[in-house]
Coordinates of C-alpha atoms and ligand atoms in Angstrom, one line a residue:
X241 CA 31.7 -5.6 -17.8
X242 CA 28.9 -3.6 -18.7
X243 CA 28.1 0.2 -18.2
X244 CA 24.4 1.7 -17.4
X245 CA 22.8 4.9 -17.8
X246 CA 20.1 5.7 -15.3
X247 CA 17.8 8.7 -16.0
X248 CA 15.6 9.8 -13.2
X249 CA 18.5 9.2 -10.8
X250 CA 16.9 11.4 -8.1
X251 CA 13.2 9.8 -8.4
X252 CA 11.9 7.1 -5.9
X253 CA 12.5 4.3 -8.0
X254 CA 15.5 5.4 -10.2
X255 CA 17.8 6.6 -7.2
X256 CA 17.5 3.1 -6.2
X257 CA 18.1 1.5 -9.6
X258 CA 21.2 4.0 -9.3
X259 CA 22.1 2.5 -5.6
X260 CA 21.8 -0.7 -6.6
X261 CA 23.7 -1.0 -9.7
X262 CA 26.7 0.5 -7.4
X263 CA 26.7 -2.3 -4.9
X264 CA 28.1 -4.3 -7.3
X265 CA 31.2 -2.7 -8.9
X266 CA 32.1 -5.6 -10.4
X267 CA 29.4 -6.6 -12.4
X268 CA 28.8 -2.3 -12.7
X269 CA 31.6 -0.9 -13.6
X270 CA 30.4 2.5 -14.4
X271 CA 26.8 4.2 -13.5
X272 CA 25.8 7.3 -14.9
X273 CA 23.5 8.9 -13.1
X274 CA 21.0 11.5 -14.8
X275 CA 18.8 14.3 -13.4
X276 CA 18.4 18.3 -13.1
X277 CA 19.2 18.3 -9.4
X278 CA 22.3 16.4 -7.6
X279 CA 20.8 15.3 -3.9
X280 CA 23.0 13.2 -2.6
X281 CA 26.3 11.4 -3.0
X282 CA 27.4 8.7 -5.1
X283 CA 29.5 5.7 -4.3
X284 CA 33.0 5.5 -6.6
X285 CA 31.5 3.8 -9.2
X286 CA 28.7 6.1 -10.0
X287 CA 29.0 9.5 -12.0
X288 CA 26.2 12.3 -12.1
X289 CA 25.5 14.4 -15.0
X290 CA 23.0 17.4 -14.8
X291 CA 21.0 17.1 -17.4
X292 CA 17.2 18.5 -18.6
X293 CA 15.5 16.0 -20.7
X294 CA 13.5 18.6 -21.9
X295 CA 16.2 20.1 -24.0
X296 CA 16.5 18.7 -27.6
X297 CA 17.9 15.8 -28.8
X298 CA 21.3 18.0 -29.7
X299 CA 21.7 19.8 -26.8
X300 CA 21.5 16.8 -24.4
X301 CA 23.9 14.7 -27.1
X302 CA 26.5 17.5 -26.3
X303 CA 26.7 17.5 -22.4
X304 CA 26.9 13.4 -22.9
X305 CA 29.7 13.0 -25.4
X306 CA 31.8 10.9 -23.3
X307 CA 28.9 8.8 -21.8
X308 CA 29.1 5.2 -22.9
X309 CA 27.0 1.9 -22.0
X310 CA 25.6 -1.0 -22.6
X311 CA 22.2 -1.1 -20.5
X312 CA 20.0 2.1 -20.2
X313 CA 17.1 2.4 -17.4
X314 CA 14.9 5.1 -17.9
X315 CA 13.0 6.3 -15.0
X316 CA 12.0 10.0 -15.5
X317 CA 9.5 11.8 -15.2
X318 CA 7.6 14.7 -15.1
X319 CA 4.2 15.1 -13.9
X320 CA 1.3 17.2 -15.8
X321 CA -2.0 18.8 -15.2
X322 CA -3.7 16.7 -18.0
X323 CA -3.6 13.3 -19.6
X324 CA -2.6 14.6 -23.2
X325 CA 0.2 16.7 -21.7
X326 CA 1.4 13.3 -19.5
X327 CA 1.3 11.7 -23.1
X328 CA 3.3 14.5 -24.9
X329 CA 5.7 15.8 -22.2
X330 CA 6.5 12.1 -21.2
X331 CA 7.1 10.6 -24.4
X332 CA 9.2 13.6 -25.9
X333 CA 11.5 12.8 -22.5
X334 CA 12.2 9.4 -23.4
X335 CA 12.4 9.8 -27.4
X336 CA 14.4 12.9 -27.1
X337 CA 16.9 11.1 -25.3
X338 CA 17.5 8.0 -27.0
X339 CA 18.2 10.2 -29.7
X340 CA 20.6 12.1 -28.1
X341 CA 22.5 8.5 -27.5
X342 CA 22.0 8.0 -31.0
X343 CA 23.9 11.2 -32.1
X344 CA 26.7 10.8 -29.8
X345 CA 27.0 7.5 -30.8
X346 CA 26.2 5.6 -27.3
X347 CA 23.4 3.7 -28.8
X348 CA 26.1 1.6 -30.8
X349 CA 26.6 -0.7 -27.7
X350 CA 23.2 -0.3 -26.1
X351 CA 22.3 -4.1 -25.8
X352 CA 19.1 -3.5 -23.8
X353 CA 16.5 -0.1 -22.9
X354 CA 14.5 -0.9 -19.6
X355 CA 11.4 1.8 -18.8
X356 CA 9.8 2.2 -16.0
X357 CA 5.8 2.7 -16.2
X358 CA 3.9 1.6 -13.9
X359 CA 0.0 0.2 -12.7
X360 CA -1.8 2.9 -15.2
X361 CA -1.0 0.8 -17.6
X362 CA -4.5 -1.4 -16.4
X363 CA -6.1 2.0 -15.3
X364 CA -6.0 2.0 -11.7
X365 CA -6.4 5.8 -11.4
X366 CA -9.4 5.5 -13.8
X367 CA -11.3 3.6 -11.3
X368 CA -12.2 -0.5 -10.9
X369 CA -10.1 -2.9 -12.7
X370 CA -10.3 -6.7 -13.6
X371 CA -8.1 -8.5 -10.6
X372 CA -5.3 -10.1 -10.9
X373 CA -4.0 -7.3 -13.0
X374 CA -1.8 -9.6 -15.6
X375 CA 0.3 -8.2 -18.6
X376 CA -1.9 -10.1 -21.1
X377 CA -4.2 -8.2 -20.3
X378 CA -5.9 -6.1 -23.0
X379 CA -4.1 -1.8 -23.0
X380 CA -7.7 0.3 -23.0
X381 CA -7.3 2.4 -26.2
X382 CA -9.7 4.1 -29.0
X383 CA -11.9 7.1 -28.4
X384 CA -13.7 5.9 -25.3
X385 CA -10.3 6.1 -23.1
X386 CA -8.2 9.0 -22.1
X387 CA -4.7 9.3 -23.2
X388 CA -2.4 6.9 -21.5
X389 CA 1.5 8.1 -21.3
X390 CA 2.3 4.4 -20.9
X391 CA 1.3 3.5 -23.7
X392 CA 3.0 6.1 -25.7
X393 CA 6.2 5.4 -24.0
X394 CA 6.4 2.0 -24.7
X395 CA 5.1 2.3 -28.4
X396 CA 7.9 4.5 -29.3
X397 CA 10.2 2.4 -27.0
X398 CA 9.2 -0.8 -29.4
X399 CA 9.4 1.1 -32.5
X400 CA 13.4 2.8 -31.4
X401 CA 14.0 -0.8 -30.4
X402 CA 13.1 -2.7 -33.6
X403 CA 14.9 0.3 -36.0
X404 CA 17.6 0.0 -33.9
X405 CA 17.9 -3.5 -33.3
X406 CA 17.8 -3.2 -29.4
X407 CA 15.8 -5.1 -26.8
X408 CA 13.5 -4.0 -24.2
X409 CA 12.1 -4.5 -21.0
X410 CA 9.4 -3.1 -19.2
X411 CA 8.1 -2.3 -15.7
X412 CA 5.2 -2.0 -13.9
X413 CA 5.4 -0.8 -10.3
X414 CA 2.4 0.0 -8.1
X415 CA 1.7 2.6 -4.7
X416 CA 6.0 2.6 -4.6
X417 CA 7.1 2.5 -1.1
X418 CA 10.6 4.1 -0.7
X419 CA 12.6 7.1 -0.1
X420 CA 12.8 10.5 -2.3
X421 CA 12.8 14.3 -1.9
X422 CA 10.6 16.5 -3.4
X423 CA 9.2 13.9 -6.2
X424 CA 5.7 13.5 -7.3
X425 CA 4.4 10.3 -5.9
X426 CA 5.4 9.4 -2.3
X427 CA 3.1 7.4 -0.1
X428 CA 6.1 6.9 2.9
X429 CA 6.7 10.2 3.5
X430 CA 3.2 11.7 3.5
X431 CA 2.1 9.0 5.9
X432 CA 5.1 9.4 7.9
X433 CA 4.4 13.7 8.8
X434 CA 0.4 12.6 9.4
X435 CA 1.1 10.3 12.3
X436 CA 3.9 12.4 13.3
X437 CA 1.7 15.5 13.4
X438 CA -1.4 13.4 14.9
X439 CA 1.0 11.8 17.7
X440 CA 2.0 15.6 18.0
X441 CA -1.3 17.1 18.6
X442 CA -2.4 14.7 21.3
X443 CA -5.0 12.5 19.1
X444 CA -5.9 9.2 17.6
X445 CA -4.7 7.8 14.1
X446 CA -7.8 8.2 11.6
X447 CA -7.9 6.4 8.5
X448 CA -7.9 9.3 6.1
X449 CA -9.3 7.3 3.1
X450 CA -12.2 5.2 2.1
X451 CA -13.8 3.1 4.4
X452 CA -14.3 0.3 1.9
X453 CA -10.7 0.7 0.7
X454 CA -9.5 -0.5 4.6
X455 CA -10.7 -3.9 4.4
X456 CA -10.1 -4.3 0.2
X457 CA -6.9 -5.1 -1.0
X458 CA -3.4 -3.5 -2.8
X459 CA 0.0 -4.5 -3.8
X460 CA 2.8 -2.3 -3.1
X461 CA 6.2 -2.1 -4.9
X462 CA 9.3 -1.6 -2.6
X463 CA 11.9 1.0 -4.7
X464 CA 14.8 -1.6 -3.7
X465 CA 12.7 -4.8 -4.8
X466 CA 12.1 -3.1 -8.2
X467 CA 15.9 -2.1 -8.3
X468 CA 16.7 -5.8 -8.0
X469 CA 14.0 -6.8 -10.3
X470 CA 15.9 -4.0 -13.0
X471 CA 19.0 -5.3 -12.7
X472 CA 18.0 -8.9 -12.9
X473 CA 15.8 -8.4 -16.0
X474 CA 18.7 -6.4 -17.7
X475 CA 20.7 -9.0 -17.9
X476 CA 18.2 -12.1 -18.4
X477 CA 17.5 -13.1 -21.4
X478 CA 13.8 -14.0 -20.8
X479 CA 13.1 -10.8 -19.6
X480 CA 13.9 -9.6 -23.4
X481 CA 11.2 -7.7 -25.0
X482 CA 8.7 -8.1 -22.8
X483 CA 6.7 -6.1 -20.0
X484 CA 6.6 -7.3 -16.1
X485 CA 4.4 -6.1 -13.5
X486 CA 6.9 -6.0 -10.8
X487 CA 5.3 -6.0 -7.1
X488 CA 6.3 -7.4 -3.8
X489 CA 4.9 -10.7 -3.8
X490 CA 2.4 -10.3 -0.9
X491 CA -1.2 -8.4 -1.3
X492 CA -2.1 -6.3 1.7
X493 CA -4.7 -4.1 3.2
X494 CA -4.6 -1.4 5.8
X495 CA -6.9 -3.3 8.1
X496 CA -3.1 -4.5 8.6
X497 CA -1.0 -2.1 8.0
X498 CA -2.8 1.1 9.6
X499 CA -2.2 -0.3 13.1
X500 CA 1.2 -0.9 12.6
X501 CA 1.7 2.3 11.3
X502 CA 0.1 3.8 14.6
X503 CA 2.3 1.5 16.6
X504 CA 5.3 2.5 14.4
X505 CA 4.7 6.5 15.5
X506 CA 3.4 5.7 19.2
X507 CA -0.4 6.5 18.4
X508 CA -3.2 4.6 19.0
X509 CA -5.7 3.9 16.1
X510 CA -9.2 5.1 16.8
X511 CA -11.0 2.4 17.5
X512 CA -14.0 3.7 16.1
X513 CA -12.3 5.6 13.2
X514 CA -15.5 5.2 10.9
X515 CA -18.2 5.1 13.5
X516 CA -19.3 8.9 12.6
X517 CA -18.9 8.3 9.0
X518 CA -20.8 4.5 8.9
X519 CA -24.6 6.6 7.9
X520 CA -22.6 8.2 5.2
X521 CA -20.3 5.9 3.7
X522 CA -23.2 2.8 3.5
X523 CA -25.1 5.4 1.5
X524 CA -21.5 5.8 -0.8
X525 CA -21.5 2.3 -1.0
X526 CA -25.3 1.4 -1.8
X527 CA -25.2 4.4 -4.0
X528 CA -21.9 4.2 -5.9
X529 CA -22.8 6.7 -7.9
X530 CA -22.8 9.9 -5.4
X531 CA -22.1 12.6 -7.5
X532 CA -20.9 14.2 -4.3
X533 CA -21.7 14.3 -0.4
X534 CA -21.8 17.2 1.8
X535 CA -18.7 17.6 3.5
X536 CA -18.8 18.4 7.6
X537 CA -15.6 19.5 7.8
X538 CA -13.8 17.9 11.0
X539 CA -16.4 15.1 11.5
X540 CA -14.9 12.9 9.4
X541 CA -17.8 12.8 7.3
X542 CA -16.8 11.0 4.2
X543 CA -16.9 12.8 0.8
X544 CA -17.1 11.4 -3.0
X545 CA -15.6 12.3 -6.3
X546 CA -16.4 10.4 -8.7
X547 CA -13.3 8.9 -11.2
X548 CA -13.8 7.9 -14.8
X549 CA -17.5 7.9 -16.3
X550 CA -16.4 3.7 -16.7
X551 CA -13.8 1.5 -14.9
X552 CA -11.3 -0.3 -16.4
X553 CA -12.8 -3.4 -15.8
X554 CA -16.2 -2.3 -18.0
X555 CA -14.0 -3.3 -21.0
X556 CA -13.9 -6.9 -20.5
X557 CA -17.1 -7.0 -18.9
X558 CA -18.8 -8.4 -21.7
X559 CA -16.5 -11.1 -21.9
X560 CA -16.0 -12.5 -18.5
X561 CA -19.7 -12.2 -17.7
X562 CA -19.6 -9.3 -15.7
X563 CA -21.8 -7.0 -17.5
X564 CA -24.4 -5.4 -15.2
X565 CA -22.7 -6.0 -12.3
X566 CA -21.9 -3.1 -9.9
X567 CA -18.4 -3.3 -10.4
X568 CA -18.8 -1.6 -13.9
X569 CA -20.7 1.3 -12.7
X570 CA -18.4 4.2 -12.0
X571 CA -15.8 4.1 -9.5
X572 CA -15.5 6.8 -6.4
X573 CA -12.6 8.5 -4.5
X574 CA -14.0 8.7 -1.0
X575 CA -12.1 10.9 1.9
X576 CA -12.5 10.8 5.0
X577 CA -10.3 13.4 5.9
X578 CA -9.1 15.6 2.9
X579 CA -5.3 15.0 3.3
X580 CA -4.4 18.2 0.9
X581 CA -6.8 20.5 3.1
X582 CA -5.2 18.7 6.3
X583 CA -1.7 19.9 5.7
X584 CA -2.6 23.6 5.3
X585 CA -4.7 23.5 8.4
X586 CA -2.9 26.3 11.2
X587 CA -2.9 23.7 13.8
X588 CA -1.1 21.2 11.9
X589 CA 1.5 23.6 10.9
X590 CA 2.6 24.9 13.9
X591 CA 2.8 20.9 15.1
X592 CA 4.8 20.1 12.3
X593 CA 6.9 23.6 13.0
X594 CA 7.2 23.0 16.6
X595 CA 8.1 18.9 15.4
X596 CA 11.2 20.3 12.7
X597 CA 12.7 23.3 15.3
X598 CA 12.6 20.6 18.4
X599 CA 13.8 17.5 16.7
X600 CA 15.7 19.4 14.1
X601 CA 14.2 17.7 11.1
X602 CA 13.1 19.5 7.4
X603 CA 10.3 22.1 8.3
X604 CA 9.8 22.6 4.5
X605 CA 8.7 18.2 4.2
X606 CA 4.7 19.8 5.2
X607 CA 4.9 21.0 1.9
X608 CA 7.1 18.9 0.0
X609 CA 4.6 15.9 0.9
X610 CA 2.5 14.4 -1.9
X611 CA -0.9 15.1 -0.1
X612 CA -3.4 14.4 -3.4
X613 CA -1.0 11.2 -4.2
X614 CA -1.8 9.8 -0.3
X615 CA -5.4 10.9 -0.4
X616 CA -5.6 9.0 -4.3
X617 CA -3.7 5.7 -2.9
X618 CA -6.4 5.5 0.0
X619 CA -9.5 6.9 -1.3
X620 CA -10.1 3.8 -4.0
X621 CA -13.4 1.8 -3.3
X622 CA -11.8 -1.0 -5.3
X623 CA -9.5 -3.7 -5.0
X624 CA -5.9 -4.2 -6.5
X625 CA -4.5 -7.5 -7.0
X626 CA -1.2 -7.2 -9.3
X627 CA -0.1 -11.1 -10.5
X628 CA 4.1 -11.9 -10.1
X629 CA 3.2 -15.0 -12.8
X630 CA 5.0 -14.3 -15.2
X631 CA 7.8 -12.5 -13.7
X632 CA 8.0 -16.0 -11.4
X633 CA 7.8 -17.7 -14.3
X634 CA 11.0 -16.4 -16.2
X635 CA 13.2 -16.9 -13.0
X636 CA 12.7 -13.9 -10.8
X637 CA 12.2 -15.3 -7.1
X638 CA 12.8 -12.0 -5.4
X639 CA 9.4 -10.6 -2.5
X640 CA 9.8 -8.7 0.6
X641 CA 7.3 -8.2 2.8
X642 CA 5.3 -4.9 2.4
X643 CA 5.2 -3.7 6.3
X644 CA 9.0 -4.4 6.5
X645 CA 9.5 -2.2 3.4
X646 CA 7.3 0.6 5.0
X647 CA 9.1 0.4 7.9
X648 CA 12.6 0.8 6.2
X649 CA 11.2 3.9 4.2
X650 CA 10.4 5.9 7.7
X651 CA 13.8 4.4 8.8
X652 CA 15.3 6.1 5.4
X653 CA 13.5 9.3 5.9
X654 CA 14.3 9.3 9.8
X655 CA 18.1 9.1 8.9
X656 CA 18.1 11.5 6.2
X657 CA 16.6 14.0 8.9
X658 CA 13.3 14.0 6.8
X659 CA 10.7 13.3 9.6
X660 CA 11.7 12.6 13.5
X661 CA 13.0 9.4 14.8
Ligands
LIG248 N1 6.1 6.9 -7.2 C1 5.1 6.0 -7.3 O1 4.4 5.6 -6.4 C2 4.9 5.3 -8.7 C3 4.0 4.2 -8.7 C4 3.8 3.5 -9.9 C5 4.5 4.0 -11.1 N2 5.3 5.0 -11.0 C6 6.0 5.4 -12.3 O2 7.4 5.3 -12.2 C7 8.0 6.2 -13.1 C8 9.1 6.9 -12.4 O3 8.4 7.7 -11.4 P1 8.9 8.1 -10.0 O4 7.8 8.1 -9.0 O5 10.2 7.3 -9.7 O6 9.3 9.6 -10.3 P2 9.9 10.7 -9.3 O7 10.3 10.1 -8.0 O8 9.0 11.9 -9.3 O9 11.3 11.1 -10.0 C9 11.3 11.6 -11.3 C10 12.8 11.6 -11.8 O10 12.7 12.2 -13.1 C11 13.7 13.2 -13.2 N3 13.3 14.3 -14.1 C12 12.1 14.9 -14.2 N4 12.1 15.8 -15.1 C13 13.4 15.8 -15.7 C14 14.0 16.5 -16.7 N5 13.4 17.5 -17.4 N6 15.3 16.3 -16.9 C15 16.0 15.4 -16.3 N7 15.4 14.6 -15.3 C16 14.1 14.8 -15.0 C17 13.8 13.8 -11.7 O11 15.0 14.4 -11.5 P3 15.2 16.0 -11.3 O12 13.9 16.6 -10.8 O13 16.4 16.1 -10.4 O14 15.5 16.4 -12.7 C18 13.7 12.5 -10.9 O15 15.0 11.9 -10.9 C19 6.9 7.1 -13.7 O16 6.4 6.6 -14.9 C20 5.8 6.9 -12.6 O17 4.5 7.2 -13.2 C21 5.6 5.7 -9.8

């Protein structure tokens, strides 16, 4: 029975390629688990190694001498200021540590390297993109793009794999729904203190994000559907050298999830959450182009940032018969509330501290929350469509619904003491 390594153990999506592994002994013998920090306890079957991935290739090979397997999953990662930095911090994680298996001699068995990327690979943070997003479709390189870590990672990933005579497989997650502490990208969490703290402070659920983005669409990737979809494509053959965009099956929009959220923490959604903003936002959306609008402050007047000078979709345009059309103009981030300067307001701290002492949960989670990553995942004026084709196609049949996995993520957080029940 076959061994796996998992590095990123503590992240939102490898903790649960850890967890999941572990539910089946059988199959999984042996897990090791891989991070700087240890956060939580293992099952039998699982063993944690501190490790830095930012140490060299030699030093890592000597504090995993003894570690042996046959599948690796690598979902690490560190998060930069700058593209370039993404590109060169990310890719000497990964590359540095495949050698390090390579010196201790781990590699030998290695049947299989999975990575885990994610939707950047089609250039959602750069602004529109073609929908359905499909693996076919065409990576945006050469001088006109900025530097994608993606695309790094899997080139060297290929390369390892074909000196080495290895397979690969590849994800690609989007907006990851599930549980973590104190990582980068966390949608759950951040969502879960703002309707605690509204609920708190006597008021109405506000959409925080753009007004066009309610009624648009986005596919969500549950951590424990992506765990399943890792350990099935480990092991299937068609899932060999070849990248999957792995999502939950449905495509949703918070037109109807928002409410359920508000249900979910006992507030009411205000009814006319984008009443004071509609003079503004129209203007966004005839405009699309706004370089920026004014921002007044607590009246949910809607402000603009513009993303990439072209969207991702610009580079087919040509080709599907798009050019000129307003989707290929540049792409906004529009805020209705700015989420980042929310959370250091004083009256939502002392709600949130007066929240932690009475219901005794984590007072430092304020802070911890990934404000800018919330505030990016609602703030898109364009749609998100991710295709399961060709995942569906090679066998995988797993979906869950994305409210149900939302749900379970406050559940997670709730019982981990996180946020209050
Ligand atoms: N989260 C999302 O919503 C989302 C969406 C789409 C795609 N993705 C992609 O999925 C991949 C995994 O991201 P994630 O969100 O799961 O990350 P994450 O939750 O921030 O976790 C990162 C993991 O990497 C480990 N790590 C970071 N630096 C390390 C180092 N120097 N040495 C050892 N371990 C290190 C962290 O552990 P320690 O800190 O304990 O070392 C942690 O286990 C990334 O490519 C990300 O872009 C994420």
């Amino acid at each position: 029975m076959p061994s796996a390594i998992v590095a990123g153990a503590t992240g939102i999506l490898g903790r649960e390629i850890v967890f999941e592994l572990s539910r089946s002994p059988q199959q999984w013998p042996t897990v090791h688990a891989l991070s700087r920090s240890k956060k939580e306890e293992y099952p039998n079957n699982v063993i944690h190694h501190h490790i830095d991935l930012q140490s060299s290739a030699s030093e890592m090979a000597s504090s995993l001498q003894n570690v042996r397997c046959e599948y690796v999953f690598f979902a690490a990662y560190l998060q930069k200021d700058s593209e370039q930095e993404n590109w060169d911090v990310n890719g000497a994680l990964m590359s540095n540590f495949l050698e390090a298996l390579v010196t201790t001699g781990a590699m030998r068995d290695v049947k299989r390297i999975l990575l885990v990327t994610g939707a950047k690979q089609y250039g959602v943070h750069l602004g529109a993109v073609k929908n359905p997003m499909l693996e076919s479709d065409p990576w945006l390189t050469g001088p006109e793009w900025p530097p994608n870590f993606y695309y790094n990672q899997q080139n060297i990933l290929r390369e390892f794999c074909s000196t080495h005579n290895k397979e690969w497989t590849v994800t690609y997650p989007n907006d990851v729904i599930g549980y973590a502490y104190g990582n980068f990208m966390n949608l759950a969490l951040a969502i879960a203190i703002y309707a605690s703290v509204t609920r708190e402070l006597g008021q109405e659920l506000v959409f925080p994000g753009a007004p066009e983005f309610y009624t648009k669409f986005d596919s969500f990737t549950s951590s424990k559907l992506h765990a399943e979809f890792c350990a099935w494509a480990a092991l299937e053959p068609r899932a060999a050298n070849e990248a999957f965009n792995v999502v939950n099956g449905d495509t949703e929009s918070w037109q109807n999830l928002w409410p359920k959220v508000a249900s979910r923490f006992d507030v009411k959604v205000k009814p006319d959450q984008f009443a004071s903003a509609a003079g503004a936002w129209t203007k966004v959306i005839k405009d699309r182009l706004p370089a920026s609008l004014t921002s007044h402050g607590d009246k949910n007047q809607p402000t603009s940032t513009p993303l990439y000078k072209k969207p991702p979709v610009s580079a087919i345009a040509p080709s599907v018969g798009l050019e000129g059309h307003p989707i290929t103009t540049q792409s906004n981030l529009v805020k209705q509330i700015d989420l980042v300067q929310w959370a250091q307001r004083e009256d939502v701290k002392s709600a949130w501290q007066t929240i932690a002492k009475r219901d005794s949960v984590r007072e430092d989670a304020l802070e911890k929350a990934t404000w800018d990553f919330l505030q990016f995942v609602l703030s898109r004026d364009y749609d998100l469509v991710i295709s399961m084709s060709k995942a569906r196609k090679a066998g995988w049949t797993g979906y869950v619904d994305s409210w149900e996995s939302l749900d379970g993520a406050f559940t997670e957080l709730e019982k981990n003491g996180v946020v209050p029940t």
